[in-house]
Amino acid sequence: MVANPEDLKTAKTVGFKLDGEDVQAFEGETILQAAKRQGKEIPHLCYKDGYRPDGNCRACVVEIIKGERVLAPSCCRYPQEGMDVSSTSERARTSQKLVLELLLSDMPEQGKSPYNPHSELDYWAGKLEVWNPRFPGRGQPAPNFSHPAIAANLDACIQCTRCVRACREEQMNDVIGYAFRGHHAKIVFDQDDPMGESTCVACGECVQACPTGALMPSNSVGLVEPEKKVDSTCPYCGVGCLLTFNVRDNKILYVGGRDGDTNHSRLCVKGRFGFDYVHNPLRLTKPLIRKEGAAKTTELLDPQDIDQVFREATWEEALDFAASGLRKIRDEKGPRALAGFGSAKGSNEEAYLFQKLVRTGFGTNNVDHCTRLCHASSVAALLECIGSGAVSNPVEDVAKAEVVIVIGSNPTVNHPVAATWFKNAVRNGTKLIVMDPIRTEICRFAAYSLQFRPDTYVALLNAIMHAIVAEGLCNEEYIRKHTEGFEQLRDHLKDYDPDRMAPVCGIPAETIREVARLYATSKAAMILWGIGVSRHVHGTDNARCLISLALMTGQIGRPGTGLHPLRGQNNVQGASDVGLIPMVYPDYQPVGDAGVCTKFEKLWQTQLDPKPGLTVVEIIHAIHDGKLTGLYVEGENPAMSDPNQNHAREALAMLEHCVVQDIFLTETAGFADVILPASAFPEKTGTFTNTDRRVQLGRQAIDPPGDARQDWWIIPEIAWRMGLEWSYSGPKDVFDEMRQAMVSIAGITWDRLEREVSVIYPCEQEGDPGEPVIFVEDFPRKGGRGLFVPAAFSRANELPDDEYPFVFITGRQLEHWHTGSMTRHASVLDAIEPDPVVSIHPLDLEALGGKPGELISIESRRGKISAYARIDAGLQPGSLFMAFCYNEASANLITNEALDPYGKIPEFKFCAVKIAPGGKLSERIN
Ligand SMILES: Nc1nc2c(c(=O)[nH]1)N[C@H]1C(S)=C(S)[C@@H](COP(=O)(O)OP(=O)(O)OC[C@H]3O[C@@H](n4cnc5c(=O)[nH]c(N)nc54)[C@H](O)[C@@H]3O)O[C@H]1N2
Ligand SMILES: Nc1nc2c(c(=O)[nH]1)N[C@H]1C(S)=C(S)[C@@H](COP(=O)(O)OP(=O)(O)OC[C@H]3O[C@@H](n4cnc5c(=O)[nH]c(N)nc54)[C@H](O)[C@@H]3O)O[C@H]1N2
Ligand SMILES: [Mo]
């Protein structure tokens, strides 16, 4: 199928007649596609745009008059020059109607599919006036409601297999199948299991594909007619999928995937079924002020006890109180006694305003956000080695790569829609190499799955590079033209012979060499990495190795060839771009540079602190040291997401003045002096930048609940009260100012964002198309060359020993978002994963005398928790894995706050623990 309209302009055409009219089909188009493009309707059910045509339902038959005189399914028949085709001849119509009649006779309410008001079957039946089927039904499987997200109404199934293709060929989850023969043929999940017991990951692609409502969202909202449809994006991960909110009575009824480069209508379980957190009764709806005498302790506040600690206030009072507390500290102790944590969940405009408030209103650069806990070390290495922290190519480029390395990333869980592109690429011949201490789900698609010892990643990568040098596979010309420092790297690599490193990292030397050859000799290779790379004391070294690998082989700067750190939060790219970072202003312009400082002083008409500010973890230390006493937290939850929680919570409790702006009474909000109830994603409009550097509009679909206000309104209210004279009429105004501050997006206009689905930066001049692939000619460093920075292998800060023999790795689960504040308040997601689980190797659990589903306790030098054991043979014996979303078993009570010296990222991915059977689960507090 010729999908891209740009390609169509140059595609060859085929002339044929359709229902008496001359039609030009593009080469590769079927009769049905050509007809659709002409606005001509031919009934069809098993065909869906974008999916492989299957031709099984025969609802789309047309009569080929000139030529063979046959009935042919138009969805998989290609027109030929001079062909005469009728979709409405008596013969064609009789056949189409008979198909529809037979299918309708199988429906639970004869003649109608009752589950979906937008049933395509009913639509075509109406069009062709097929009302009362004459045949008895064939006897359908019973409906099944075992899945929290999806109702399997298989009594309305027409066996068109769109769901099978959705599941196996699009998302490639391989859960839905078509089984049995003849009369008994039916759709099955895994081995004909109830859907809720199958391995279904609830991406909902099948629901979106189903033409009858046989697969529907489990709640009945799908039956309600929406009042409006609002095109927006997904608020969860950095993939930034496009979606449409279907809204009625200020409620999001359901969500559909929207077509565009980012996701081609695909979504994952969170993006499709994870939205009712916005309607959760626990949402904050009134400003709250801490009651006098309500002491701060390190205990978490249960929302049930909120009245004992907080009282309601008007906005006026709450804003005055919030700002006066900050002002007092600024004036009495100096600006550096204040800090702000901004949000990567908010828009670019909110993040820009927030950093501007801290820099110009507080008067300090102490502004940071979760990037510090995330990819900061990747960014540090990228800035150092190639002069830019941005990805070189979009994720979709994996389709153009011969080899794809995915390292320290669990994409089917954390970037599920991106993972579908990886899987699709493998199907089309791309070789996937996965490197991760855990054998994750994506490994079943991998040509090589290197399950190295946790934390030995620099040893492994240096060995791969050693092999490339030893076998003469470096790209000498690229090295000469585009890089510097190669000799030092080559010398440094001498110590990393694969034979020597094999026992260190646990990967055979021959495998290391094979992977080295495969990557170095491929025509196009991409490396995509996650925070398994960045979240270590040597995170920056890890990323330096990846960059060196790409530079020495010239695998950068072409389509399908480059480096892509998969960004985590939906707007962590944007929040970093607009300067929510203590050492850089918008567009990564260094705080310490006098010229840059003058430029921003002029733009913001103020005096700026020339000293870079403190990072997230340093801010926590500064509070402990008594140097920092006032904090404004907008859309972050450090009481759960920071490492070594006891230490972090102590700091929050020590603050003299703490302002929290969130949508829920988070664990952090419990430490606040004043809480400002903010807007959730669907309640506001703004721009968001995804992992590919695509700027996209999130559009307001509903109003905030109660007295909650939009974040972009709250931040300026604080600014005025800090003495700043701001006047922004809305996010568009803020965006226009951002364009003055940031060359990278100067060419993007708000109008264009409204018109186009997304615009990729750099886009420096209005009208520029934007650059999906960068570093084509050179790198934005002095001299334009990429720099090799050798990295020596060292071990984690805290290694297992006799007392604490297990390695504790933390990360995420598919259904939950970080600290759980959104997803544990989303009914479907919470129903799928309600309780804290810790994954453990089956042999380790057996040795412990425990069983799956039983509690085990986990203890480090810093804290102790209990969680339910879940076996996972993908783990290496001696290691555990846990998500950090459960306040009744907070993984960050265990983790180590030791920092990477360059990126200042804590070592979330590795610490030593001991385990024991049993234990007691703390109480979940919200
Ligand atoms: N469902 C869901 N999706 C999310 C999020 C979420 O909370 N929930 N959060 C988003 C955010 S902000 C981020 S940053 C991303 C994170 O996405 P990922 O980077 O995929 O995150 P993790 O699962 O934390 O860690 C990735 C992998 O690192 C591996 N790892 C552990 N130690 C090492 C090591 O020493 N070396 C290497 N190479 N790998 C190691 C782990 O085994 C794990 O498979 O996900 C985003 N997407
Ligand atoms: N042990 C361990 N710890 C980790 C990690 C790990 O892998 N292991 N990963 C780290 C990483 S990569 C990251 S990115 C951090 C994430 O750490 P955080 O950013 O602290 O985590 P979130 O839960 O995403 O917090 C976002 C907060 O914003 C609120 N919110 C959502 N939407 C809005 C909005 O529109 N407006 C406002 N005002 N608030 C909103 C939510 O309710 C929530 O409280 O965690 C880090 N911590
Ligand atoms: Mo992250």
PDB file of C-alpha atoms in Angstrom, residues 462-545:
ATOM      1  CA  ASN A 462      34.687  -1.566  26.185  1.00  0.00           C
ATOM      2  CA  ALA A 463      35.145  -5.217  25.177  1.00  0.00           C
ATOM      3  CA  ILE A 464      32.841  -4.721  22.180  1.00  0.00           C
ATOM      4  CA  MET A 465      34.875  -1.679  21.158  1.00  0.00           C
ATOM      5  CA  HIS A 466      38.103  -3.601  21.689  1.00  0.00           C
ATOM      6  CA  ALA A 467      36.855  -6.269  19.275  1.00  0.00           C
ATOM      7  CA  ILE A 468      35.922  -3.642  16.687  1.00  0.00           C
ATOM      8  CA  VAL A 469      39.415  -2.141  16.839  1.00  0.00           C
ATOM      9  CA  ALA A 470      41.152  -5.531  16.898  1.00  0.00           C
ATOM     10  CA  GLU A 471      39.258  -6.779  13.864  1.00  0.00           C
ATOM     11  CA  GLY A 472      39.855  -3.586  11.887  1.00  0.00           C
ATOM     12  CA  LEU A 473      36.167  -2.716  11.730  1.00  0.00           C
ATOM     13  CA  CYS A 474      36.451   0.954  12.683  1.00  0.00           C
ATOM     14  CA  ASN A 475      35.226   3.491  10.162  1.00  0.00           C
ATOM     15  CA  GLU A 476      38.611   5.178   9.665  1.00  0.00           C
ATOM     16  CA  GLU A 477      37.286   7.816   7.308  1.00  0.00           C
ATOM     17  CA  TYR A 478      34.523   8.853   9.686  1.00  0.00           C
ATOM     18  CA  ILE A 479      36.957   8.957  12.595  1.00  0.00           C
ATOM     19  CA  ARG A 480      39.350  11.156  10.608  1.00  0.00           C
ATOM     20  CA  LYS A 481      36.717  13.567   9.342  1.00  0.00           C
ATOM     21  CA  HIS A 482      34.331  13.839  12.258  1.00  0.00           C
ATOM     22  CA  THR A 483      35.990  12.997  15.567  1.00  0.00           C
ATOM     23  CA  GLU A 484      38.837  13.705  17.967  1.00  0.00           C
ATOM     24  CA  GLY A 485      40.534  11.763  20.739  1.00  0.00           C
ATOM     25  CA  PHE A 486      40.463   8.352  19.063  1.00  0.00           C
ATOM     26  CA  GLU A 487      44.107   7.492  19.853  1.00  0.00           C
ATOM     27  CA  GLN A 488      43.497   7.850  23.597  1.00  0.00           C
ATOM     28  CA  LEU A 489      40.451   5.640  23.353  1.00  0.00           C
ATOM     29  CA  ARG A 490      42.347   3.008  21.362  1.00  0.00           C
ATOM     30  CA  ASP A 491      45.111   2.924  23.978  1.00  0.00           C
ATOM     31  CA  HIS A 492      42.592   2.770  26.767  1.00  0.00           C
ATOM     32  CA  LEU A 493      40.772  -0.174  25.156  1.00  0.00           C
ATOM     33  CA  LYS A 494      43.913  -2.352  25.251  1.00  0.00           C
ATOM     34  CA  ASP A 495      42.959  -3.486  28.753  1.00  0.00           C
ATOM     35  CA  TYR A 496      39.507  -4.663  27.659  1.00  0.00           C
ATOM     36  CA  ASP A 497      40.154  -7.755  25.569  1.00  0.00           C
ATOM     37  CA  PRO A 498      36.864  -9.723  25.295  1.00  0.00           C
ATOM     38  CA  ASP A 499      38.622 -12.811  26.697  1.00  0.00           C
ATOM     39  CA  ARG A 500      39.493 -10.863  29.825  1.00  0.00           C
ATOM     40  CA  MET A 501      36.126  -9.162  30.146  1.00  0.00           C
ATOM     41  CA  ALA A 502      34.003 -12.276  29.531  1.00  0.00           C
ATOM     42  CA  PRO A 503      34.251 -13.538  33.127  1.00  0.00           C
ATOM     43  CA  VAL A 504      33.670 -10.001  34.445  1.00  0.00           C
ATOM     44  CA  CYS A 505      30.444  -9.343  32.580  1.00  0.00           C
ATOM     45  CA  GLY A 506      29.306 -12.926  32.155  1.00  0.00           C
ATOM     46  CA  ILE A 507      29.066 -12.842  28.350  1.00  0.00           C
ATOM     47  CA  PRO A 508      31.209 -15.278  26.277  1.00  0.00           C
ATOM     48  CA  ALA A 509      34.048 -13.580  24.361  1.00  0.00           C
ATOM     49  CA  GLU A 510      32.838 -15.018  21.070  1.00  0.00           C
ATOM     50  CA  THR A 511      29.379 -13.507  21.556  1.00  0.00           C
ATOM     51  CA  ILE A 512      30.972 -10.150  22.327  1.00  0.00           C
ATOM     52  CA  ARG A 513      32.913 -10.391  19.044  1.00  0.00           C
ATOM     53  CA  GLU A 514      29.867 -11.434  17.017  1.00  0.00           C
ATOM     54  CA  VAL A 515      27.855  -8.507  18.330  1.00  0.00           C
ATOM     55  CA  ALA A 516      30.771  -6.170  17.616  1.00  0.00           C
ATOM     56  CA  ARG A 517      30.944  -7.393  13.999  1.00  0.00           C
ATOM     57  CA  LEU A 518      27.211  -7.207  13.479  1.00  0.00           C
ATOM     58  CA  TYR A 519      26.969  -3.618  14.719  1.00  0.00           C
ATOM     59  CA  ALA A 520      30.143  -2.313  13.095  1.00  0.00           C
ATOM     60  CA  THR A 521      29.518  -3.793   9.652  1.00  0.00           C
ATOM     61  CA  SER A 522      25.825  -3.005   9.295  1.00  0.00           C
ATOM     62  CA  LYS A 523      24.817  -0.311   6.826  1.00  0.00           C
ATOM     63  CA  ALA A 524      22.611   1.441   9.362  1.00  0.00           C
ATOM     64  CA  ALA A 525      22.522   0.852  13.104  1.00  0.00           C
ATOM     65  CA  MET A 526      20.706   2.583  15.917  1.00  0.00           C
ATOM     66  CA  ILE A 527      21.341   2.470  19.652  1.00  0.00           C
ATOM     67  CA  LEU A 528      18.389   3.194  21.925  1.00  0.00           C
ATOM     68  CA  TRP A 529      18.961   3.250  25.644  1.00  0.00           C
ATOM     69  CA  GLY A 530      17.065   3.583  28.856  1.00  0.00           C
ATOM     70  CA  ILE A 531      17.884   4.492  32.364  1.00  0.00           C
ATOM     71  CA  GLY A 532      19.520   1.147  33.085  1.00  0.00           C
ATOM     72  CA  VAL A 533      22.422   2.984  31.458  1.00  0.00           C
ATOM     73  CA  SER A 534      22.161   6.327  33.217  1.00  0.00           C
ATOM     74  CA  ARG A 535      21.088   5.458  36.745  1.00  0.00           C
ATOM     75  CA  HIS A 536      24.454   4.483  38.221  1.00  0.00           C
ATOM     76  CA  VAL A 537      27.360   6.186  39.898  1.00  0.00           C
ATOM     77  CA  HIS A 538      29.086   5.577  36.574  1.00  0.00           C
ATOM     78  CA  GLY A 539      26.034   6.482  34.447  1.00  0.00           C
ATOM     79  CA  THR A 540      27.933   9.135  32.518  1.00  0.00           C
ATOM     80  CA  ASP A 541      30.674   6.616  31.701  1.00  0.00           C
ATOM     81  CA  ASN A 542      28.054   4.187  30.444  1.00  0.00           C
ATOM     82  CA  ALA A 543      26.692   6.766  28.027  1.00  0.00           C
ATOM     83  CA  ARG A 544      30.213   7.826  26.952  1.00  0.00           C
ATOM     84  CA  CYS A 545      30.837   4.224  25.870  1.00  0.00           C
TER      85      CYS A 545
END
